PDB file of C-alpha atoms in Angstrom:
ATOM      1  CA  MET A   1      71.705  18.853 -61.297  1.00 73.00           C
ATOM      2  CA  TYR A   2      72.125  22.507 -62.759  1.00 79.00           C
ATOM      3  CA  LYS A   3      71.340  24.434 -59.460  1.00 84.00           C
ATOM      4  CA  GLU A   4      75.057  24.974 -58.940  1.00 85.00           C
ATOM      5  CA  PHE A   5      76.007  25.748 -62.311  1.00 86.00           C
ATOM      6  CA  TYR A   6      73.267  28.789 -62.157  1.00 86.00           C
ATOM      7  CA  ASN A   7      73.744  29.430 -59.096  1.00 88.00           C
ATOM      8  CA  LEU A   8      70.314  28.719 -58.022  1.00 92.00           C
ATOM      9  CA  LYS A   9      69.198  27.650 -54.792  1.00 92.00           C
ATOM     10  CA  GLU A  10      66.192  25.671 -55.761  1.00 91.00           C
ATOM     11  CA  ASN A  11      64.375  24.372 -59.097  1.00 92.00           C
ATOM     12  CA  PRO A  12      62.471  27.625 -60.380  1.00 93.00           C
ATOM     13  CA  PHE A  13      60.128  25.940 -62.398  1.00 93.00           C
ATOM     14  CA  LYS A  14      58.935  22.921 -60.067  1.00 87.00           C
ATOM     15  CA  LEU A  15      54.968  22.253 -60.809  1.00 82.00           C
ATOM     16  CA  SER A  16      54.006  21.460 -56.905  1.00 82.00           C
ATOM     17  CA  PRO A  17      52.094  24.895 -56.055  1.00 77.00           C
ATOM     18  CA  SER A  18      54.259  26.975 -53.964  1.00 85.00           C
ATOM     19  CA  LEU A  19      53.102  30.583 -52.409  1.00 88.00           C
ATOM     20  CA  ASP A  20      56.834  31.598 -52.593  1.00 89.00           C
ATOM     21  CA  TYR A  21      56.667  31.223 -56.288  1.00 92.00           C
ATOM     22  CA  PHE A  22      53.153  32.814 -56.605  1.00 93.00           C
ATOM     23  CA  PHE A  23      53.421  35.521 -59.484  1.00 93.00           C
ATOM     24  CA  LEU A  24      51.037  38.418 -58.685  1.00 92.00           C
ATOM     25  CA  SER A  25      50.461  40.083 -62.034  1.00 91.00           C
ATOM     26  CA  PRO A  26      48.330  43.063 -62.276  1.00 91.00           C
ATOM     27  CA  ARG A  27      45.194  40.733 -63.296  1.00 91.00           C
ATOM     28  CA  ILE A  28      45.854  38.460 -60.678  1.00 93.00           C
ATOM     29  CA  LYS A  29      45.744  41.368 -58.082  1.00 94.00           C
ATOM     30  CA  ASN A  30      42.417  42.628 -59.349  1.00 94.00           C
ATOM     31  CA  MET A  31      40.724  39.246 -59.164  1.00 94.00           C
ATOM     32  CA  LEU A  32      42.170  38.714 -55.502  1.00 94.00           C
ATOM     33  CA  LYS A  33      40.532  42.159 -54.688  1.00 94.00           C
ATOM     34  CA  LEU A  34      37.336  41.260 -56.453  1.00 94.00           C
ATOM     35  CA  LEU A  35      37.051  38.025 -54.459  1.00 94.00           C
ATOM     36  CA  GLN A  36      37.907  39.976 -51.270  1.00 93.00           C
ATOM     37  CA  TYR A  37      35.021  42.233 -51.955  1.00 94.00           C
ATOM     38  CA  GLY A  38      32.751  39.483 -52.461  1.00 93.00           C
ATOM     39  CA  LEU A  39      33.466  37.821 -49.378  1.00 92.00           C
ATOM     40  CA  GLU A  40      33.336  41.041 -47.346  1.00 91.00           C
ATOM     41  CA  GLN A  41      30.186  42.303 -48.788  1.00 91.00           C
ATOM     42  CA  ASN A  42      28.701  38.400 -48.177  1.00 90.00           C
ATOM     43  CA  VAL A  43      27.172  38.147 -51.385  1.00 91.00           C
ATOM     44  CA  GLY A  44      26.686  34.428 -51.041  1.00 89.00           C
ATOM     45  CA  PHE A  45      27.955  32.719 -54.451  1.00 94.00           C
ATOM     46  CA  MET A  46      31.374  33.731 -56.321  1.00 95.00           C
ATOM     47  CA  MET A  47      33.132  31.427 -59.032  1.00 96.00           C
ATOM     48  CA  ILE A  48      36.371  30.811 -60.798  1.00 96.00           C
ATOM     49  CA  THR A  49      36.966  29.494 -63.760  1.00 96.00           C
ATOM     50  CA  GLY A  50      39.925  28.787 -66.157  1.00 95.00           C
ATOM     51  CA  GLU A  51      41.516  26.228 -68.194  1.00 94.00           C
ATOM     52  CA  ILE A  52      43.615  23.458 -67.268  1.00 93.00           C
ATOM     53  CA  GLY A  53      47.038  24.565 -66.276  1.00 91.00           C
ATOM     54  CA  VAL A  54      46.149  28.277 -66.221  1.00 93.00           C
ATOM     55  CA  GLY A  55      46.905  28.376 -62.143  1.00 91.00           C
ATOM     56  CA  LYS A  56      43.577  27.909 -60.261  1.00 92.00           C
ATOM     57  CA  THR A  57      44.908  25.638 -57.578  1.00 88.00           C
ATOM     58  CA  SER A  58      48.013  28.523 -56.920  1.00 90.00           C
ATOM     59  CA  PHE A  59      45.523  31.432 -57.228  1.00 92.00           C
ATOM     60  CA  LEU A  60      43.062  29.743 -54.646  1.00 92.00           C
ATOM     61  CA  ARG A  61      45.842  28.688 -52.219  1.00 91.00           C
ATOM     62  CA  TYR A  62      47.147  32.493 -52.082  1.00 93.00           C
ATOM     63  CA  PHE A  63      43.917  33.597 -52.120  1.00 93.00           C
ATOM     64  CA  LEU A  64      42.955  31.357 -48.712  1.00 92.00           C
ATOM     65  CA  SER A  65      46.347  31.901 -47.248  1.00 91.00           C
ATOM     66  CA  HIS A  66      45.660  35.617 -47.161  1.00 91.00           C
ATOM     67  CA  LEU A  67      42.159  35.275 -45.413  1.00 90.00           C
ATOM     68  CA  ASP A  68      41.475  36.984 -42.217  1.00 87.00           C
ATOM     69  CA  THR A  69      41.419  34.759 -39.424  1.00 89.00           C
ATOM     70  CA  ASN A  70      37.828  35.302 -38.811  1.00 91.00           C
ATOM     71  CA  VAL A  71      37.021  33.433 -41.780  1.00 93.00           C
ATOM     72  CA  GLU A  72      36.294  29.683 -41.001  1.00 94.00           C
ATOM     73  CA  ARG A  73      36.580  27.611 -44.239  1.00 92.00           C
ATOM     74  CA  ALA A  74      35.512  24.289 -45.543  1.00 93.00           C
ATOM     75  CA  TYR A  75      37.017  22.500 -48.710  1.00 90.00           C
ATOM     76  CA  LEU A  76      35.393  20.046 -50.866  1.00 88.00           C
ATOM     77  CA  PHE A  77      37.719  18.342 -53.305  1.00 83.00           C
ATOM     78  CA  ASN A  78      35.503  15.933 -54.824  1.00 80.00           C
ATOM     79  CA  PRO A  79      31.882  16.961 -55.684  1.00 84.00           C
ATOM     80  CA  THR A  80      30.649  13.855 -57.064  1.00 83.00           C
ATOM     81  CA  PHE A  81      27.821  13.320 -54.799  1.00 80.00           C
ATOM     82  CA  SER A  82      24.374  11.343 -55.264  1.00 76.00           C
ATOM     83  CA  ARG A  83      23.347  12.450 -51.696  1.00 82.00           C
ATOM     84  CA  THR A  84      22.688  15.628 -50.412  1.00 84.00           C
ATOM     85  CA  GLU A  85      23.721  14.053 -46.853  1.00 87.00           C
ATOM     86  CA  GLU A  86      27.276  13.297 -48.252  1.00 86.00           C
ATOM     87  CA  ILE A  87      27.899  16.998 -49.153  1.00 87.00           C
ATOM     88  CA  LEU A  88      26.352  18.052 -45.458  1.00 90.00           C
ATOM     89  CA  GLN A  89      28.549  15.268 -43.781  1.00 89.00           C
ATOM     90  CA  LEU A  90      31.896  16.281 -45.187  1.00 88.00           C
ATOM     91  CA  LEU A  91      31.236  20.098 -44.828  1.00 90.00           C
ATOM     92  CA  LEU A  92      30.455  19.616 -41.246  1.00 92.00           C
ATOM     93  CA  LEU A  93      33.636  17.202 -40.986  1.00 90.00           C
ATOM     94  CA  ASP A  94      35.718  19.766 -42.595  1.00 91.00           C
ATOM     95  CA  LEU A  95      34.196  22.604 -40.180  1.00 92.00           C
ATOM     96  CA  LYS A  96      35.015  20.232 -37.404  1.00 91.00           C
ATOM     97  CA  VAL A  97      31.402  20.525 -36.443  1.00 92.00           C
ATOM     98  CA  ILE A  98      30.977  16.575 -36.040  1.00 88.00           C
ATOM     99  CA  GLN A  99      33.864  14.343 -35.550  1.00 80.00           C
ATOM    100  CA  GLU A 100      33.142  11.335 -37.982  1.00 75.00           C
ATOM    101  CA  VAL A 101      30.403  10.153 -40.408  1.00 73.00           C
ATOM    102  CA  THR A 102      27.530   8.120 -39.292  1.00 75.00           C
ATOM    103  CA  ALA A 103      25.013   6.286 -41.125  1.00 72.00           C
ATOM    104  CA  ASN A 104      21.772   7.511 -39.776  1.00 77.00           C
ATOM    105  CA  GLU A 105      22.201  10.865 -39.476  1.00 81.00           C
ATOM    106  CA  THR A 106      19.288  12.537 -41.625  1.00 87.00           C
ATOM    107  CA  LYS A 107      19.267  15.578 -43.903  1.00 89.00           C
ATOM    108  CA  VAL A 108      17.040  17.210 -41.309  1.00 91.00           C
ATOM    109  CA  SER A 109      19.513  17.022 -38.639  1.00 91.00           C
ATOM    110  CA  LEU A 110      22.379  17.793 -40.567  1.00 91.00           C
ATOM    111  CA  LEU A 111      21.133  20.667 -41.708  1.00 92.00           C
ATOM    112  CA  GLU A 112      20.060  21.661 -38.338  1.00 92.00           C
ATOM    113  CA  LYS A 113      23.687  21.196 -37.463  1.00 92.00           C
ATOM    114  CA  LEU A 114      24.871  23.095 -39.977  1.00 93.00           C
ATOM    115  CA  TYR A 115      22.483  26.085 -39.196  1.00 93.00           C
ATOM    116  CA  GLU A 116      23.586  26.382 -35.852  1.00 93.00           C
ATOM    117  CA  TYR A 117      26.968  26.160 -36.528  1.00 93.00           C
ATOM    118  CA  LEU A 118      26.643  29.028 -38.874  1.00 94.00           C
ATOM    119  CA  LEU A 119      24.297  31.196 -36.809  1.00 93.00           C
ATOM    120  CA  ARG A 120      27.259  30.830 -33.614  1.00 94.00           C
ATOM    121  CA  GLN A 121      30.003  32.185 -36.247  1.00 94.00           C
ATOM    122  CA  HIS A 122      27.898  34.850 -37.251  1.00 93.00           C
ATOM    123  CA  VAL A 123      27.291  35.792 -33.519  1.00 93.00           C
ATOM    124  CA  GLU A 124      30.916  35.787 -32.916  1.00 93.00           C
ATOM    125  CA  GLY A 125      31.711  38.126 -36.020  1.00 91.00           C
ATOM    126  CA  LYS A 126      32.901  35.163 -37.997  1.00 93.00           C
ATOM    127  CA  LYS A 127      32.358  34.452 -41.889  1.00 94.00           C
ATOM    128  CA  VAL A 128      32.144  30.833 -43.243  1.00 94.00           C
ATOM    129  CA  LEU A 129      33.482  29.984 -46.863  1.00 95.00           C
ATOM    130  CA  PHE A 130      33.001  26.710 -48.394  1.00 94.00           C
ATOM    131  CA  ILE A 131      35.060  26.087 -51.423  1.00 94.00           C
ATOM    132  CA  VAL A 132      34.110  23.558 -53.963  1.00 93.00           C
ATOM    133  CA  ASP A 133      36.822  22.437 -56.718  1.00 92.00           C
ATOM    134  CA  ASP A 134      36.712  20.869 -59.713  1.00 92.00           C
ATOM    135  CA  ALA A 135      32.971  22.071 -59.470  1.00 93.00           C
ATOM    136  CA  GLN A 136      32.615  21.290 -63.322  1.00 94.00           C
ATOM    137  CA  ALA A 137      32.376  17.523 -62.345  1.00 92.00           C
ATOM    138  CA  ALA A 138      29.544  18.232 -60.131  1.00 91.00           C
ATOM    139  CA  SER A 139      26.367  16.810 -61.253  1.00 91.00           C
ATOM    140  CA  ASP A 140      22.952  19.288 -61.361  1.00 92.00           C
ATOM    141  CA  PHE A 141      21.649  18.076 -58.644  1.00 90.00           C
ATOM    142  CA  VAL A 142      24.724  18.764 -56.241  1.00 90.00           C
ATOM    143  CA  LEU A 143      24.793  22.315 -57.800  1.00 92.00           C
ATOM    144  CA  GLU A 144      21.336  22.922 -57.019  1.00 91.00           C
ATOM    145  CA  GLU A 145      21.812  21.691 -53.830  1.00 89.00           C
ATOM    146  CA  LEU A 146      24.638  23.967 -53.167  1.00 90.00           C
ATOM    147  CA  ARG A 147      22.252  26.592 -54.321  1.00 90.00           C
ATOM    148  CA  LEU A 148      19.545  25.433 -51.554  1.00 88.00           C
ATOM    149  CA  LEU A 149      22.474  25.597 -48.669  1.00 87.00           C
ATOM    150  CA  SER A 150      23.191  29.357 -49.467  1.00 86.00           C
ATOM    151  CA  ASN A 151      19.628  30.276 -48.525  1.00 86.00           C
ATOM    152  CA  PHE A 152      20.843  30.105 -44.813  1.00 88.00           C
ATOM    153  CA  GLU A 153      20.658  33.834 -43.976  1.00 85.00           C
ATOM    154  CA  THR A 154      19.658  36.433 -41.341  1.00 81.00           C
ATOM    155  CA  ASN A 155      17.548  39.516 -42.096  1.00 79.00           C
ATOM    156  CA  GLN A 156      20.513  41.394 -43.448  1.00 81.00           C
ATOM    157  CA  GLU A 157      23.037  39.105 -44.920  1.00 85.00           C
ATOM    158  CA  LYS A 158      24.440  35.470 -46.176  1.00 89.00           C
ATOM    159  CA  LEU A 159      25.448  33.327 -43.393  1.00 91.00           C
ATOM    160  CA  MET A 160      27.703  31.379 -45.437  1.00 93.00           C
ATOM    161  CA  GLN A 161      29.634  31.939 -48.506  1.00 94.00           C
ATOM    162  CA  ILE A 162      30.178  29.377 -51.770  1.00 95.00           C
ATOM    163  CA  LEU A 163      32.961  29.556 -54.040  1.00 96.00           C
ATOM    164  CA  LEU A 164      32.952  27.497 -56.916  1.00 96.00           C
ATOM    165  CA  VAL A 165      35.976  26.459 -58.824  1.00 95.00           C
ATOM    166  CA  GLY A 166      36.559  24.851 -62.010  1.00 95.00           C
ATOM    167  CA  GLN A 167      37.093  24.599 -65.533  1.00 95.00           C
ATOM    168  CA  PRO A 168      35.271  26.478 -68.209  1.00 95.00           C
ATOM    169  CA  GLU A 169      32.459  23.883 -68.673  1.00 95.00           C
ATOM    170  CA  LEU A 170      31.486  25.134 -65.080  1.00 95.00           C
ATOM    171  CA  LYS A 171      30.663  28.332 -66.660  1.00 94.00           C
ATOM    172  CA  GLU A 172      28.525  27.011 -69.561  1.00 93.00           C
ATOM    173  CA  LYS A 173      26.299  24.552 -66.789  1.00 93.00           C
ATOM    174  CA  VAL A 174      25.671  27.249 -64.487  1.00 93.00           C
ATOM    175  CA  GLU A 175      24.433  29.600 -67.393  1.00 92.00           C
ATOM    176  CA  SER A 176      22.414  26.885 -68.757  1.00 93.00           C
ATOM    177  CA  TYR A 177      18.567  26.935 -68.203  1.00 92.00           C
ATOM    178  CA  ALA A 178      18.437  23.932 -65.813  1.00 92.00           C
ATOM    179  CA  LEU A 179      20.719  26.089 -63.440  1.00 94.00           C
ATOM    180  CA  ARG A 180      19.634  29.490 -64.328  1.00 92.00           C
ATOM    181  CA  GLN A 181      18.500  30.071 -60.628  1.00 93.00           C
ATOM    182  CA  LEU A 182      22.143  29.384 -59.636  1.00 93.00           C
ATOM    183  CA  GLY A 183      23.657  31.237 -62.355  1.00 93.00           C
ATOM    184  CA  GLN A 184      21.684  34.434 -61.498  1.00 93.00           C
ATOM    185  CA  ARG A 185      22.840  33.949 -57.903  1.00 92.00           C
ATOM    186  CA  ILE A 186      26.708  34.006 -58.384  1.00 95.00           C
ATOM    187  CA  ALA A 187      27.430  37.605 -57.941  1.00 93.00           C
ATOM    188  CA  ILE A 188      31.282  37.454 -58.492  1.00 95.00           C
ATOM    189  CA  LYS A 189      32.756  35.521 -61.436  1.00 94.00           C
ATOM    190  CA  VAL A 190      36.526  35.471 -61.840  1.00 93.00           C
ATOM    191  CA  GLU A 191      37.963  33.943 -65.141  1.00 94.00           C
ATOM    192  CA  MET A 192      41.578  33.249 -65.091  1.00 94.00           C
ATOM    193  CA  SER A 193      43.405  33.808 -68.521  1.00 93.00           C
ATOM    194  CA  ALA A 194      46.662  32.472 -69.686  1.00 95.00           C
ATOM    195  CA  LEU A 195      49.293  34.942 -69.497  1.00 95.00           C
ATOM    196  CA  ASP A 196      50.485  37.362 -72.334  1.00 95.00           C
ATOM    197  CA  GLN A 197      53.925  37.447 -73.784  1.00 95.00           C
ATOM    198  CA  GLU A 198      55.264  40.373 -71.290  1.00 95.00           C
ATOM    199  CA  GLU A 199      53.717  38.851 -68.424  1.00 96.00           C
ATOM    200  CA  THR A 200      55.498  35.407 -69.268  1.00 96.00           C
ATOM    201  CA  GLU A 201      58.669  37.087 -69.840  1.00 96.00           C
ATOM    202  CA  ASP A 202      58.062  38.431 -66.262  1.00 96.00           C
ATOM    203  CA  TYR A 203      56.562  35.460 -64.613  1.00 96.00           C
ATOM    204  CA  ILE A 204      60.147  33.446 -65.938  1.00 96.00           C
ATOM    205  CA  GLN A 205      61.943  35.933 -64.412  1.00 96.00           C
ATOM    206  CA  TYR A 206      60.285  36.296 -61.001  1.00 96.00           C
ATOM    207  CA  ARG A 207      60.438  32.538 -60.549  1.00 96.00           C
ATOM    208  CA  LEU A 208      64.230  32.966 -61.447  1.00 95.00           C
ATOM    209  CA  LEU A 209      65.088  35.603 -58.720  1.00 94.00           C
ATOM    210  CA  ARG A 210      62.978  33.558 -56.407  1.00 94.00           C
ATOM    211  CA  ALA A 211      65.235  30.590 -56.929  1.00 93.00           C
ATOM    212  CA  GLY A 212      68.033  32.477 -56.361  1.00 92.00           C
ATOM    213  CA  ALA A 213      69.311  33.729 -60.188  1.00 92.00           C
ATOM    214  CA  LYS A 214      70.838  37.009 -60.363  1.00 88.00           C
ATOM    215  CA  THR A 215      69.484  37.745 -63.597  1.00 88.00           C
ATOM    216  CA  ASN A 216      67.223  36.671 -66.143  1.00 90.00           C
ATOM    217  CA  PHE A 217      69.372  34.382 -68.207  1.00 92.00           C
ATOM    218  CA  PHE A 218      66.664  33.399 -70.805  1.00 94.00           C
ATOM    219  CA  LYS A 219      67.051  35.329 -73.972  1.00 95.00           C
ATOM    220  CA  ARG A 220      64.197  37.165 -75.198  1.00 94.00           C
ATOM    221  CA  GLN A 221      63.741  34.836 -78.321  1.00 96.00           C
ATOM    222  CA  ALA A 222      63.669  31.735 -75.921  1.00 96.00           C
ATOM    223  CA  ILE A 223      60.749  33.322 -74.012  1.00 97.00           C
ATOM    224  CA  LYS A 224      59.032  34.256 -77.265  1.00 96.00           C
ATOM    225  CA  LEU A 225      59.092  30.510 -78.232  1.00 97.00           C
ATOM    226  CA  ILE A 226      58.012  29.337 -75.013  1.00 97.00           C
ATOM    227  CA  TYR A 227      55.167  31.888 -74.721  1.00 97.00           C
ATOM    228  CA  LYS A 228      54.200  30.513 -78.196  1.00 96.00           C
ATOM    229  CA  LYS A 229      53.854  26.800 -77.299  1.00 96.00           C
ATOM    230  CA  SER A 230      52.962  27.041 -73.830  1.00 96.00           C
ATOM    231  CA  LYS A 231      50.353  29.623 -75.053  1.00 95.00           C
ATOM    232  CA  GLY A 232      50.665  31.440 -71.619  1.00 96.00           C
ATOM    233  CA  LEU A 233      49.369  28.772 -69.318  1.00 95.00           C
ATOM    234  CA  PRO A 234      52.031  28.687 -66.283  1.00 94.00           C
ATOM    235  CA  ARG A 235      51.883  24.887 -66.097  1.00 94.00           C
ATOM    236  CA  LEU A 236      53.503  24.537 -69.452  1.00 96.00           C
ATOM    237  CA  ILE A 237      55.775  27.429 -69.254  1.00 97.00           C
ATOM    238  CA  ASN A 238      57.295  25.529 -66.083  1.00 96.00           C
ATOM    239  CA  LEU A 239      57.694  22.284 -68.270  1.00 96.00           C
ATOM    240  CA  ILE A 240      59.188  23.610 -70.857  1.00 97.00           C
ATOM    241  CA  SER A 241      61.619  25.990 -69.108  1.00 96.00           C
ATOM    242  CA  GLU A 242      62.517  23.268 -66.804  1.00 94.00           C
ATOM    243  CA  ARG A 243      63.600  21.286 -69.886  1.00 95.00           C
ATOM    244  CA  ALA A 244      65.312  24.154 -71.637  1.00 95.00           C
ATOM    245  CA  LEU A 245      67.225  24.524 -68.386  1.00 94.00           C
ATOM    246  CA  ILE A 246      68.677  20.991 -68.156  1.00 93.00           C
ATOM    247  CA  ALA A 247      69.294  20.998 -72.144  1.00 93.00           C
ATOM    248  CA  ALA A 248      71.453  24.272 -71.786  1.00 93.00           C
ATOM    249  CA  TYR A 249      73.158  22.558 -68.514  1.00 92.00           C
ATOM    250  CA  LEU A 250      74.133  19.275 -70.593  1.00 92.00           C
ATOM    251  CA  ARG A 251      75.524  21.761 -73.331  1.00 90.00           C
ATOM    252  CA  SER A 252      77.359  23.953 -70.463  1.00 91.00           C
ATOM    253  CA  GLN A 253      75.567  27.009 -72.124  1.00 91.00           C
ATOM    254  CA  PRO A 254      75.057  30.038 -69.420  1.00 91.00           C
ATOM    255  CA  GLN A 255      72.111  31.590 -71.352  1.00 93.00           C
ATOM    256  CA  ILE A 256      68.905  29.756 -72.458  1.00 94.00           C
ATOM    257  CA  GLY A 257      68.302  30.366 -76.242  1.00 95.00           C
ATOM    258  CA  LYS A 258      66.233  29.541 -78.803  1.00 95.00           C
ATOM    259  CA  LYS A 259      67.900  25.966 -79.496  1.00 95.00           C
ATOM    260  CA  GLU A 260      67.467  24.812 -75.839  1.00 95.00           C
ATOM    261  CA  VAL A 261      63.625  25.487 -75.878  1.00 96.00           C
ATOM    262  CA  LYS A 262      63.445  23.892 -79.214  1.00 95.00           C
ATOM    263  CA  ILE A 263      64.976  20.740 -77.958  1.00 95.00           C
ATOM    264  CA  ALA A 264      62.709  21.107 -74.692  1.00 95.00           C
ATOM    265  CA  ILE A 265      59.658  20.958 -76.931  1.00 96.00           C
ATOM    266  CA  LYS A 266      60.592  18.212 -79.051  1.00 94.00           C
ATOM    267  CA  ASP A 267      61.491  16.319 -75.557  1.00 93.00           C
ATOM    268  CA  LEU A 268      58.140  16.991 -74.297  1.00 93.00           C
ATOM    269  CA  ASN A 269      56.573  16.535 -77.816  1.00 91.00           C
ATOM    270  CA  LEU A 270      54.546  20.018 -77.880  1.00 86.00           C
TER     271      LEU A 270
END
């Protein structure tokens, strides 16, 4: 609707994660280096936490897209299980060790298959990364089982790296007395925080330029208001900016000002 009016090739504030629009702030670069270091050093456990809308999914996709080809990875989206066998089967499925889930597999046999696979990867000079998303939803039982899985190791190093990703409640969980053994094993902890006002301006400008804009046509006062209402959360920045663009287009305004942002905020009930 507004792309032609603003000479944009696509929507700059789309909500779906896109590596083309991933904003590499200095803080993000440092976090990526930290995770890469943890992976290279075989630390065993790493953790990413952050509020809803802070960009964990985009961050994780960017991190995974830049891993070396010698890193095999498995992804667990929903860690709400009640049996260890379920975790192991999904892990082995994702790693293509097994082709289907069977009801008669025992925990011992599944652990044997996983251990043999990890040893093969180690001999071939490969690493194995197991990502557990929405880990704050996992029970203490599941988190403890993951800790036990990390016991697979040679005399020198861990055979599998586990990356927990979740909301701030995850940090509270692993710091609890019940999970103190797990908490002590997490060597790399990355906490994603919201953007500050300067980063918010850079973020908006970056996305506009990626979408084909020649300049940042969001006025400074508009950006300040976007930052104030979004609290620096990228998801809310996108929502407000998108609505402000529409409001400005409907009013044939070449620049997005404070008035358009106020209209967007009202439409979104923020």
